PDB file of C-alpha atoms in Angstrom:
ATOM      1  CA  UNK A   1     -30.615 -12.213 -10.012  1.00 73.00           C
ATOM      2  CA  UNK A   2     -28.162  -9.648  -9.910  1.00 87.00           C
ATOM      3  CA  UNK A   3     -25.514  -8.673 -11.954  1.00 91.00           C
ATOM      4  CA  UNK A   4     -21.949  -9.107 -11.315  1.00 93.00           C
ATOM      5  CA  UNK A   5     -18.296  -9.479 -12.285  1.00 94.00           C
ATOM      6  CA  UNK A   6     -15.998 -11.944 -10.831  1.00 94.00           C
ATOM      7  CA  UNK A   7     -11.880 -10.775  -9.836  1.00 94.00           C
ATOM      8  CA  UNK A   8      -9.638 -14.424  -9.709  1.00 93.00           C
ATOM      9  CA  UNK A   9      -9.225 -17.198 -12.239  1.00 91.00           C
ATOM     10  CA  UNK A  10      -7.340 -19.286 -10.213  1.00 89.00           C
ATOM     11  CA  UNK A  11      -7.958 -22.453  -8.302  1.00 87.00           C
ATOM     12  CA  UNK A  12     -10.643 -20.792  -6.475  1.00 88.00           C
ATOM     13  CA  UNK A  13     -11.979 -19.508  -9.491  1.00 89.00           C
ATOM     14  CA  UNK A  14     -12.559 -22.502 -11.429  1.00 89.00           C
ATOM     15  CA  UNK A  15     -14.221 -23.404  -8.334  1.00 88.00           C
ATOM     16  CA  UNK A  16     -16.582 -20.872  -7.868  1.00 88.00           C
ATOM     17  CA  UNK A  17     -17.729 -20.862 -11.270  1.00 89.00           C
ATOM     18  CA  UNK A  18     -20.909 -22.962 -10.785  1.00 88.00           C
ATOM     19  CA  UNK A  19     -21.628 -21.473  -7.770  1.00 87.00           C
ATOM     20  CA  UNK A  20     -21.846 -17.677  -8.684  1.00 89.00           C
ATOM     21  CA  UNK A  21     -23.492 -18.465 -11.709  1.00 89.00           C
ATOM     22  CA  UNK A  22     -26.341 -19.862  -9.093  1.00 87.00           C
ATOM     23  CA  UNK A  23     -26.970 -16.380  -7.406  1.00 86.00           C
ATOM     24  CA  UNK A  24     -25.681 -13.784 -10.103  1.00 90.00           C
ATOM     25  CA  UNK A  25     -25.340 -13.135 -13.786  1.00 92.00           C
ATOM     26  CA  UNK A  26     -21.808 -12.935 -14.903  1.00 93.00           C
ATOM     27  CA  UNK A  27     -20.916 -10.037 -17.232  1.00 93.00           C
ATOM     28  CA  UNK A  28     -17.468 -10.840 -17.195  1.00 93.00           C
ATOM     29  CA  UNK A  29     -13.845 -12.249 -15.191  1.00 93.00           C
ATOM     30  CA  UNK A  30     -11.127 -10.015 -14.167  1.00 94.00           C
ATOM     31  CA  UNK A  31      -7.461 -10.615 -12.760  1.00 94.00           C
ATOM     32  CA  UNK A  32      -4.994  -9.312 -11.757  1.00 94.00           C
ATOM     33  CA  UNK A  33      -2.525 -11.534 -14.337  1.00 93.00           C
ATOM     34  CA  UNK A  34      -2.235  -9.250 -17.774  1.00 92.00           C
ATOM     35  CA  UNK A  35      -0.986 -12.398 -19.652  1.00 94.00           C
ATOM     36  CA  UNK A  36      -4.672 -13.465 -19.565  1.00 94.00           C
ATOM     37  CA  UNK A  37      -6.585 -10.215 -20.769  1.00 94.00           C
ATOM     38  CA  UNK A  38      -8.396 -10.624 -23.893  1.00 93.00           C
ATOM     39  CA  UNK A  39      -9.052 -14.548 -23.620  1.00 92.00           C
ATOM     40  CA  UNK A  40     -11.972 -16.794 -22.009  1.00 91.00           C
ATOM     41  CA  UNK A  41     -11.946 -18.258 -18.746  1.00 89.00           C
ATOM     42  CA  UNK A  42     -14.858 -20.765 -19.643  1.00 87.00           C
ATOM     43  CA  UNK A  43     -17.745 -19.100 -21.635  1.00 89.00           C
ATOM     44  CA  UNK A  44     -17.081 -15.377 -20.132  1.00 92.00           C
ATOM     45  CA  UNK A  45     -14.268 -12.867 -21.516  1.00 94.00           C
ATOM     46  CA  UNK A  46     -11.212 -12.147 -19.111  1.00 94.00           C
ATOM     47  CA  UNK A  47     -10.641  -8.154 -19.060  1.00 92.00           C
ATOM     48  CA  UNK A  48      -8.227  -5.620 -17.033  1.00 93.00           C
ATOM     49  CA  UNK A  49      -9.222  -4.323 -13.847  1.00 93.00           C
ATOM     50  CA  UNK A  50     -10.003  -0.810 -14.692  1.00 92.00           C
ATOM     51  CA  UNK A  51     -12.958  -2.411 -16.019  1.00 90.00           C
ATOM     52  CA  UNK A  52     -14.964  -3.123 -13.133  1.00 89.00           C
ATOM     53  CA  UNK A  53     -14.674   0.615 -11.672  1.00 87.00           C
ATOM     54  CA  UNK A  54     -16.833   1.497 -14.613  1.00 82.00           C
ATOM     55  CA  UNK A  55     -19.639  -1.241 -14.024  1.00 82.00           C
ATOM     56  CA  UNK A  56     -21.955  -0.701 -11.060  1.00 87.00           C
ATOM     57  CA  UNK A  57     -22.715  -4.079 -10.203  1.00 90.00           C
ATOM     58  CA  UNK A  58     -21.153  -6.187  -7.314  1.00 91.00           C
ATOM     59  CA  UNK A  59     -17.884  -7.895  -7.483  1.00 92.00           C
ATOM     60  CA  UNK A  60     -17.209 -11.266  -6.269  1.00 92.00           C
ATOM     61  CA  UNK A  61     -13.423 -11.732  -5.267  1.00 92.00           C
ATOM     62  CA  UNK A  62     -12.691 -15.634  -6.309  1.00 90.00           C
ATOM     63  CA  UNK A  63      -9.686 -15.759  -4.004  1.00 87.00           C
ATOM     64  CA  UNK A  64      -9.252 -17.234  -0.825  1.00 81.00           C
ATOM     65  CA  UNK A  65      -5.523 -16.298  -0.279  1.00 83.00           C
ATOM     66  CA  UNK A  66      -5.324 -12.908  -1.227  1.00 85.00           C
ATOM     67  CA  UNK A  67      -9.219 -11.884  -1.168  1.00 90.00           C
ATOM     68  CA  UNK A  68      -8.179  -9.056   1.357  1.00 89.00           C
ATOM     69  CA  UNK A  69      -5.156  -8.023  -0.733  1.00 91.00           C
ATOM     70  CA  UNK A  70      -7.513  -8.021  -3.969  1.00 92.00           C
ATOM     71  CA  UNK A  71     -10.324  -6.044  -2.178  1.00 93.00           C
ATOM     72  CA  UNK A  72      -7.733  -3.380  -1.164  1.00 92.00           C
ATOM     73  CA  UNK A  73      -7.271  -2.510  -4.328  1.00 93.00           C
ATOM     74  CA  UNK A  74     -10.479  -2.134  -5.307  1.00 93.00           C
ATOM     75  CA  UNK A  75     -11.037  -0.117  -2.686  1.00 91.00           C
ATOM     76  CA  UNK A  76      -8.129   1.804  -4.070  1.00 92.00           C
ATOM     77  CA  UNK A  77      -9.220   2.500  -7.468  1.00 92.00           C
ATOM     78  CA  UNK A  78     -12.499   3.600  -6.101  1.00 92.00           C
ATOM     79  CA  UNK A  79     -14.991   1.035  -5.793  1.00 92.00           C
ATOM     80  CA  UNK A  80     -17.255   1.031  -2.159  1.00 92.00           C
ATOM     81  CA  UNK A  81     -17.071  -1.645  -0.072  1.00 92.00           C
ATOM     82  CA  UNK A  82     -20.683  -2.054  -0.325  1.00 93.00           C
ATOM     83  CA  UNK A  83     -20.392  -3.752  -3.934  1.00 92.00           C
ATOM     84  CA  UNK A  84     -17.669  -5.993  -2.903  1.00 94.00           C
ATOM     85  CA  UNK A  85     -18.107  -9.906  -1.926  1.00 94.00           C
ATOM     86  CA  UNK A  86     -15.708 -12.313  -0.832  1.00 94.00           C
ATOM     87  CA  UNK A  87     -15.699 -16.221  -1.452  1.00 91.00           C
ATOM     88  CA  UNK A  88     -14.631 -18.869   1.091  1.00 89.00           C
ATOM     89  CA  UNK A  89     -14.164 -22.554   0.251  1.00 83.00           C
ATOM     90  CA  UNK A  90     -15.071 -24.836   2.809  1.00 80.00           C
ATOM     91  CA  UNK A  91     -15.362 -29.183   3.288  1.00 72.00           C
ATOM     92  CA  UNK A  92     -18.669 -30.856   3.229  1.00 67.00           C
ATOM     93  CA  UNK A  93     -19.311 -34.502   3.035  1.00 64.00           C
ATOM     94  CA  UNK A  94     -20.523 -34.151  -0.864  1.00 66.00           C
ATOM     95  CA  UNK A  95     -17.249 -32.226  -1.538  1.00 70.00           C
ATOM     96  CA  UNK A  96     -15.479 -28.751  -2.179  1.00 76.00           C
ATOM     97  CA  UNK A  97     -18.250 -25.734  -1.671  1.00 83.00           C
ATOM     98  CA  UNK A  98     -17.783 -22.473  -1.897  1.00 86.00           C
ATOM     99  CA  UNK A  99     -19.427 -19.421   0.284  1.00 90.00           C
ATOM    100  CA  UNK A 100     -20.518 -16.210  -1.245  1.00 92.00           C
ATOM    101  CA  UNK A 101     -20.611 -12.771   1.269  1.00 93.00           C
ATOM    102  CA  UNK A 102     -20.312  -9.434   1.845  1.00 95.00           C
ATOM    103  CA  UNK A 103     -16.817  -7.766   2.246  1.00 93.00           C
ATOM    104  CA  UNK A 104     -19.320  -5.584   4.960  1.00 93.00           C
ATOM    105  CA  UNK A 105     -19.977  -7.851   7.795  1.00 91.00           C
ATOM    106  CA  UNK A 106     -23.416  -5.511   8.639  1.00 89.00           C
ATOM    107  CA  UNK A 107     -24.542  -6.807   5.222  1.00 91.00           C
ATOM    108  CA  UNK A 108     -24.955 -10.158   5.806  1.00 93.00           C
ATOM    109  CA  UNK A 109     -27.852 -11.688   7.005  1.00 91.00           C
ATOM    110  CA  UNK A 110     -28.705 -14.284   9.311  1.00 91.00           C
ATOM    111  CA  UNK A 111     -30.098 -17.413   8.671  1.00 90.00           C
ATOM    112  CA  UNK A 112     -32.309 -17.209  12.068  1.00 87.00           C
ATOM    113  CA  UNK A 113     -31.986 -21.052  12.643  1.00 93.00           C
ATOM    114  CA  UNK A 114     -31.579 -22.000  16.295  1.00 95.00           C
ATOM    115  CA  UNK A 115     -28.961 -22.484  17.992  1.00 95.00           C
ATOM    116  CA  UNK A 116     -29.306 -25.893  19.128  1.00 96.00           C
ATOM    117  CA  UNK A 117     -29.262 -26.898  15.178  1.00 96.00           C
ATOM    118  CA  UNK A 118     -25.428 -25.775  14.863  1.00 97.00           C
ATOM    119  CA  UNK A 119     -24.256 -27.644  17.788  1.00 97.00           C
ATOM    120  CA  UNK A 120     -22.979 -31.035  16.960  1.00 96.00           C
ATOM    121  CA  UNK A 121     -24.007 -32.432  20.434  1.00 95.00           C
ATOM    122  CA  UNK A 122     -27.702 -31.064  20.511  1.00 93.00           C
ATOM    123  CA  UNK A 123     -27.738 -29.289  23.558  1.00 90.00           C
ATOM    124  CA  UNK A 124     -29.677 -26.359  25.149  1.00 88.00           C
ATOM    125  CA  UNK A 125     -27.806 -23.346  26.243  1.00 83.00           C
ATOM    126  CA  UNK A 126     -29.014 -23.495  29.737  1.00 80.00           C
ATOM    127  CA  UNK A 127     -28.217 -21.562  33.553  1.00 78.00           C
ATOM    128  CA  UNK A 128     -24.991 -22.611  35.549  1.00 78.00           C
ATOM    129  CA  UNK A 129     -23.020 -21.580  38.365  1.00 82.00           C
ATOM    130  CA  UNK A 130     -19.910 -22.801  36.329  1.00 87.00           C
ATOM    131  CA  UNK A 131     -17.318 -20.495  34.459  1.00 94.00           C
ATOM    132  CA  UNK A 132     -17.902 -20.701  30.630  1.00 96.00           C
ATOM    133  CA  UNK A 133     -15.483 -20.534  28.157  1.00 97.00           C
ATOM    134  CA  UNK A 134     -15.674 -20.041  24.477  1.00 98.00           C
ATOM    135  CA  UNK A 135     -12.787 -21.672  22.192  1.00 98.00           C
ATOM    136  CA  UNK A 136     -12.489 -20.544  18.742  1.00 97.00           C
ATOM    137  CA  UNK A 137     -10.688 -22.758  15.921  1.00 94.00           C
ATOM    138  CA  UNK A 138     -12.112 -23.246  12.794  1.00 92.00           C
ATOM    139  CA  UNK A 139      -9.908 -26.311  11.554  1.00 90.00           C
ATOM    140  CA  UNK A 140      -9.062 -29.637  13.062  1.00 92.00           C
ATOM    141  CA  UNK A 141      -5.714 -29.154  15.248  1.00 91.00           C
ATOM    142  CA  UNK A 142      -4.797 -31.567  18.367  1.00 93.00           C
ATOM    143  CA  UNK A 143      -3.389 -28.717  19.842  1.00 92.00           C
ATOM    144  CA  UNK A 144      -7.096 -27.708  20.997  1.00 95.00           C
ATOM    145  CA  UNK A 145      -7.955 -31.402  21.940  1.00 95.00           C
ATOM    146  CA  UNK A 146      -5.441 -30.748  24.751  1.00 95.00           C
ATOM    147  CA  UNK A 147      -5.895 -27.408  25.511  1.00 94.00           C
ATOM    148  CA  UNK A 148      -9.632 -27.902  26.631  1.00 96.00           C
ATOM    149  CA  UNK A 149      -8.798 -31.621  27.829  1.00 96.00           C
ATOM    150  CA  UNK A 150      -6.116 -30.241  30.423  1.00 96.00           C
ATOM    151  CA  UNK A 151      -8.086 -27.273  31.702  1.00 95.00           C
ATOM    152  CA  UNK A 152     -10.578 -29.678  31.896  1.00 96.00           C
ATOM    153  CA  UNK A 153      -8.634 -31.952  34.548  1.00 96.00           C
ATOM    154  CA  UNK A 154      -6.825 -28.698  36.085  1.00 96.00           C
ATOM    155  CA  UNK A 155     -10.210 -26.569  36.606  1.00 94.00           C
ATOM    156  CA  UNK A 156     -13.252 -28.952  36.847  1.00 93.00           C
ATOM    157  CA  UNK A 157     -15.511 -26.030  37.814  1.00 93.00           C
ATOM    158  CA  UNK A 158     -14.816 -24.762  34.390  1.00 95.00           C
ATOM    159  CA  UNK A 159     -17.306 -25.639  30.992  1.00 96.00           C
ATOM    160  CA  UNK A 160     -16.592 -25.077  27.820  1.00 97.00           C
ATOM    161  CA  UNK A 161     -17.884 -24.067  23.919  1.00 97.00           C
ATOM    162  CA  UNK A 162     -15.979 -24.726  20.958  1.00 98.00           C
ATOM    163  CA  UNK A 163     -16.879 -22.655  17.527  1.00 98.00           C
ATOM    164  CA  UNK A 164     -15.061 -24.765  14.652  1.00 96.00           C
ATOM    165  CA  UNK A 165     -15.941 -25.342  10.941  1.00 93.00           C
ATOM    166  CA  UNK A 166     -15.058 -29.375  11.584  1.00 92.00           C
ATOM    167  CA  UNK A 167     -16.959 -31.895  12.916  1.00 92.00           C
ATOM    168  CA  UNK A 168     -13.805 -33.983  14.055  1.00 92.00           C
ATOM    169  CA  UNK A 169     -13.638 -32.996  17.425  1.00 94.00           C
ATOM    170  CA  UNK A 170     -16.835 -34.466  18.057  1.00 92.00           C
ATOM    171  CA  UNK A 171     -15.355 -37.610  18.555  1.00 91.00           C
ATOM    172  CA  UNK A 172     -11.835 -36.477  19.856  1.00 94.00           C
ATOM    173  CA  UNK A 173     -12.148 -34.494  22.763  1.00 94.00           C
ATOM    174  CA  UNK A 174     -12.201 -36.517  25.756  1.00 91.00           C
ATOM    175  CA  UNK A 175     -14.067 -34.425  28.519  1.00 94.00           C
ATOM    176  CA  UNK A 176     -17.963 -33.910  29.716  1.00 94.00           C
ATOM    177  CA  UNK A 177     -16.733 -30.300  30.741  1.00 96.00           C
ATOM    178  CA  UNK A 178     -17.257 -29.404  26.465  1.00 96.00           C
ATOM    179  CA  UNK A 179     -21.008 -28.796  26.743  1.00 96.00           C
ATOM    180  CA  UNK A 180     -21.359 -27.177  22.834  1.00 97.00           C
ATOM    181  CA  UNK A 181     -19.385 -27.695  19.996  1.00 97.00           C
ATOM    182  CA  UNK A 182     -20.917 -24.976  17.549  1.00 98.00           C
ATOM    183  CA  UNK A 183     -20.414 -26.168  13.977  1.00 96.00           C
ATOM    184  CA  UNK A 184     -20.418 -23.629  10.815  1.00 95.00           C
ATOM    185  CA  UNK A 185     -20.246 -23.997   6.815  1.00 93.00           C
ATOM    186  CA  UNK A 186     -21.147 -21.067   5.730  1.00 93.00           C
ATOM    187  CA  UNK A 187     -20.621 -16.965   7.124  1.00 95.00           C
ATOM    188  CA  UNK A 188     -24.426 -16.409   7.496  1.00 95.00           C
ATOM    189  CA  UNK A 189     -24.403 -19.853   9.657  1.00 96.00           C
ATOM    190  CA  UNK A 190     -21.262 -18.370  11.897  1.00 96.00           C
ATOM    191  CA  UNK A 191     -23.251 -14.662  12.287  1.00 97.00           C
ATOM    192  CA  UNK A 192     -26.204 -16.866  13.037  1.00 97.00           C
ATOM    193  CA  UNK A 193     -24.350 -18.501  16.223  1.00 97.00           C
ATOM    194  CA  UNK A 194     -22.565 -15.483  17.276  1.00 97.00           C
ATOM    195  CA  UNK A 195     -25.833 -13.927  17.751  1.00 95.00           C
ATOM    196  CA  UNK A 196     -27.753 -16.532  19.364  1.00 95.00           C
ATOM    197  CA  UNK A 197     -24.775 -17.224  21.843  1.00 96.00           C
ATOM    198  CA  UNK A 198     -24.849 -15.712  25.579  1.00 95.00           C
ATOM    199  CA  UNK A 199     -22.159 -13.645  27.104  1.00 96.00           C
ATOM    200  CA  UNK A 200     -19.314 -16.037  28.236  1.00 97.00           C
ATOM    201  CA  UNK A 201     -16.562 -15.558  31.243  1.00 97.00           C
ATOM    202  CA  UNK A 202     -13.842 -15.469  28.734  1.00 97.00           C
ATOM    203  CA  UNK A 203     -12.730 -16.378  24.866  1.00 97.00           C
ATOM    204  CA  UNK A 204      -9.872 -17.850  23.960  1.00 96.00           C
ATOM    205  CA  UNK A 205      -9.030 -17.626  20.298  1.00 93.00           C
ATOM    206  CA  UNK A 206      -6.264 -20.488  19.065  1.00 88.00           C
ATOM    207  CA  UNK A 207      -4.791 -18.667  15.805  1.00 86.00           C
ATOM    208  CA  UNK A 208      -5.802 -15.293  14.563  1.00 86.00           C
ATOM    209  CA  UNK A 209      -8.333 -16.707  11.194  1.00 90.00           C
ATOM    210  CA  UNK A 210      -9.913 -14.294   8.897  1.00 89.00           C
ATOM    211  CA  UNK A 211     -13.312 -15.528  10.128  1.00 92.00           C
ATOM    212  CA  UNK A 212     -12.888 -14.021  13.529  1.00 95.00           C
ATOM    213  CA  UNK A 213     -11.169 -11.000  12.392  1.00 92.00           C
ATOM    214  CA  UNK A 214     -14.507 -10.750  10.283  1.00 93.00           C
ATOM    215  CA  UNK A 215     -16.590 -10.311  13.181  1.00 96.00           C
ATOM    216  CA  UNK A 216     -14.576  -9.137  15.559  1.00 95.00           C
ATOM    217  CA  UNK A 217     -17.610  -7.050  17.123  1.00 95.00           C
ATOM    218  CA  UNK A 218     -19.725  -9.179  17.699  1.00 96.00           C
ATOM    219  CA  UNK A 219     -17.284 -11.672  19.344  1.00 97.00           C
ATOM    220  CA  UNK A 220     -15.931  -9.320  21.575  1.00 97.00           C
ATOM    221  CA  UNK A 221     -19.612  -8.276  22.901  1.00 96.00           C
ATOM    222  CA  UNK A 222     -19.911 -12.114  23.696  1.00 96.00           C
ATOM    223  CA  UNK A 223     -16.831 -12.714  26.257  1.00 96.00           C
ATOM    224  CA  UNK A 224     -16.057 -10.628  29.563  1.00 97.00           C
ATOM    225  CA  UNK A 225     -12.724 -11.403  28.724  1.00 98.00           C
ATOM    226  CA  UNK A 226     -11.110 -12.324  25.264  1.00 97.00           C
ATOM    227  CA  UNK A 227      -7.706 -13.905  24.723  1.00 97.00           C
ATOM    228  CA  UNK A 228      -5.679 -13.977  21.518  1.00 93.00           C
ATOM    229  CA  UNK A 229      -2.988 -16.642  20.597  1.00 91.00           C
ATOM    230  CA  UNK A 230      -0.744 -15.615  17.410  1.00 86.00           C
ATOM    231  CA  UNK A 231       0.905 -18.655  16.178  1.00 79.00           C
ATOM    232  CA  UNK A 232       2.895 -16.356  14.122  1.00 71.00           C
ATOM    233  CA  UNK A 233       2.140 -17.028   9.707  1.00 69.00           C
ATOM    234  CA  UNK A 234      -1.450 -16.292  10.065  1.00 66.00           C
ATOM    235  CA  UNK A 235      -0.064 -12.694  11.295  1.00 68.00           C
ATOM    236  CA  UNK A 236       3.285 -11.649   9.764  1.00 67.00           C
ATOM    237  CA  UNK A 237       3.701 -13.920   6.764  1.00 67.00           C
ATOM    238  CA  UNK A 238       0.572 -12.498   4.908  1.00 70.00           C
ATOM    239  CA  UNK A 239       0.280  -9.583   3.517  1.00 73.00           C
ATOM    240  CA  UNK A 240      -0.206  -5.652   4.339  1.00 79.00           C
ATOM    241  CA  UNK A 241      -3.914  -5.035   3.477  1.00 77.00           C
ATOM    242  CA  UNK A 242      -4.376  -8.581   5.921  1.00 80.00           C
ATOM    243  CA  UNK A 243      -2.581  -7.283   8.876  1.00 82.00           C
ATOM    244  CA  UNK A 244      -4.905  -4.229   8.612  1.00 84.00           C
ATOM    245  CA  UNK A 245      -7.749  -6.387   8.387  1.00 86.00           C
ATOM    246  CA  UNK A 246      -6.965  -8.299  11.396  1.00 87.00           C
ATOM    247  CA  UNK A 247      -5.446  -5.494  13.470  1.00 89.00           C
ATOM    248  CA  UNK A 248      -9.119  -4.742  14.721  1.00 91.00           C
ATOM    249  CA  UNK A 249      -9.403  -8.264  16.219  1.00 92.00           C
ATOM    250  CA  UNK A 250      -6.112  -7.793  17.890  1.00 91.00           C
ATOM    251  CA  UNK A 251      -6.671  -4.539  19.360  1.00 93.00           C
ATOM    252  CA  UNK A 252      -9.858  -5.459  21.423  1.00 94.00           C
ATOM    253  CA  UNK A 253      -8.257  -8.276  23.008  1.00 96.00           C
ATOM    254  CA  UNK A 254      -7.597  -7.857  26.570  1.00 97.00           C
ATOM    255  CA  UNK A 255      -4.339 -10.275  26.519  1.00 96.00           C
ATOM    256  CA  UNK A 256      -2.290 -11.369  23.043  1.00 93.00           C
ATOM    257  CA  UNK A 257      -0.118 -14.345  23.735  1.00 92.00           C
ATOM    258  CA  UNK A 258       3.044 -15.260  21.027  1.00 88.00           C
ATOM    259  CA  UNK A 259       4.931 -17.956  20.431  1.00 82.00           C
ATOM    260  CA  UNK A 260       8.263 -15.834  19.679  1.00 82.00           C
ATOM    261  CA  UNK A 261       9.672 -12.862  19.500  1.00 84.00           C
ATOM    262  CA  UNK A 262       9.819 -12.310  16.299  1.00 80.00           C
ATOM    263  CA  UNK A 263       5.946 -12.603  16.365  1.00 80.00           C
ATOM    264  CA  UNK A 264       5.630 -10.580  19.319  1.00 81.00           C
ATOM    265  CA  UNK A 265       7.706  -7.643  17.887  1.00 80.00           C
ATOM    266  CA  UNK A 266       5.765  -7.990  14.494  1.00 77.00           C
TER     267      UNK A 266
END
């Protein structure tokens, strides 16, 4: 078990608590609030930042809104990306669960499960004369319901994928042109698929998320063509060091639709 320190006593914090104590030992919590330096967040002492340049273990950012803001400055004050992990917090059916990984995507390994286990309707990949396309949302949205229903009816020589991290659009989508709906909890499961997938006709990514901007490589090895929708918040409402984290994913797309101006311009 390795040693760490954690960055975050927030929501997500108080969250992750019993599940980094699983995988490391905690030497102590950091944040970025100096109001809370010098007391306890649970059994562990809450100290200022400088701190954690000093220690050479990893550090586990307990913040899902500004993890990429928070591991900026680390990398500011000197600290490699190579000791730096990131937490997600994702739905399952027993609850809230939170998912430990590296802030370097290359250090992440893959659960080597096949693929037919992460799709939600059990199917083999298999040979077809048919166009393929990949859809990427993570969360539940009608908005890709009707997408892939209505290309469905406009271009039945057309199949299609979904990647999400929700198992309602099982049930929802109303076409026998979605052959796969991959389904993912965890990073290591969504490196897992991306590997295992073939090379599709084209991608079409609904909302820039942090997950794809994570492995922006390897998605743009698996589509001829990739597409990139900016509803506009996920893109100019965050911060700095999260634009430059998702300027990667924008800049290998081969077409980036808006849905104003404003976005466009930002």
């Amino acid at each position: 078990m390795n040693d760490a320190v954690v960055f975050g006593t927030g929501k997500v914090g108080k969250l992750a608590l019993p599940f980094v104590e699983k995988e490391f030992r905690i030497l102590f919590w950091t944040d970025n609030d100096k109001k809370k330096w010098g007391k306890s967040f649970g059994r562990y002492k809450i100290v200022h930042p400088d701190a954690v340049v000093d220690e050479p273990v990893e550090i586990i950012i307990a913040s899902t809104k500004y993890g990429t803001e928070i591991a900026d400055q680390l990398a500011h004050m000197g600290v490699s990306k190579d000791r730096i992990y990131l937490c997600r917090q994702y739905q399952t059916d027993s609850g809230d669960q939170i998912d430990i990984y590296p802030l370097l995507e290359e250090m992440l390994l893959c659960k080597n499960i096949p693929l037919i286990q992460y799709d939600l309707f059990q199917r083999k990949e298999c040979e077809s004369t048919r166009k393929k396309i990949l859809v990427f949302c993570s969360f539940f949205t009608t908005f890709t319901k009707l997408i892939i229903e209505n290309m469905a009816k406009r271009y039945p020589d057309i199949e299609f994928a979904l990647i999400t991290n929700t198992m309602e659009y099982r049930d929802t989508i109303d076409t026998e042109q979605l052959k796969h709906i991959y389904y993912f909890k965890t990073m290591a499961d969504l490196k897992t698929i991306l590997g295992e997938l073939p090379v599709y006709h084209a991608a079409q990514m609904l909302w820039i998320e942090r997950e794809w901007a994570y492995f922006y490589k390897r998605i743009r090895e698996k589509a001829v063509r990739l597409n990139l929708h900016v509803g506009g918040s996920e893109f100019y409402r965050v911060g700095t060091a999260e634009r430059n984290f998702k300027k990667d994913l924008i800049a290998c797309a081969d077409r980036v639709t808006v849905q104003a101006e404003a976005t466009k311009e930002e």
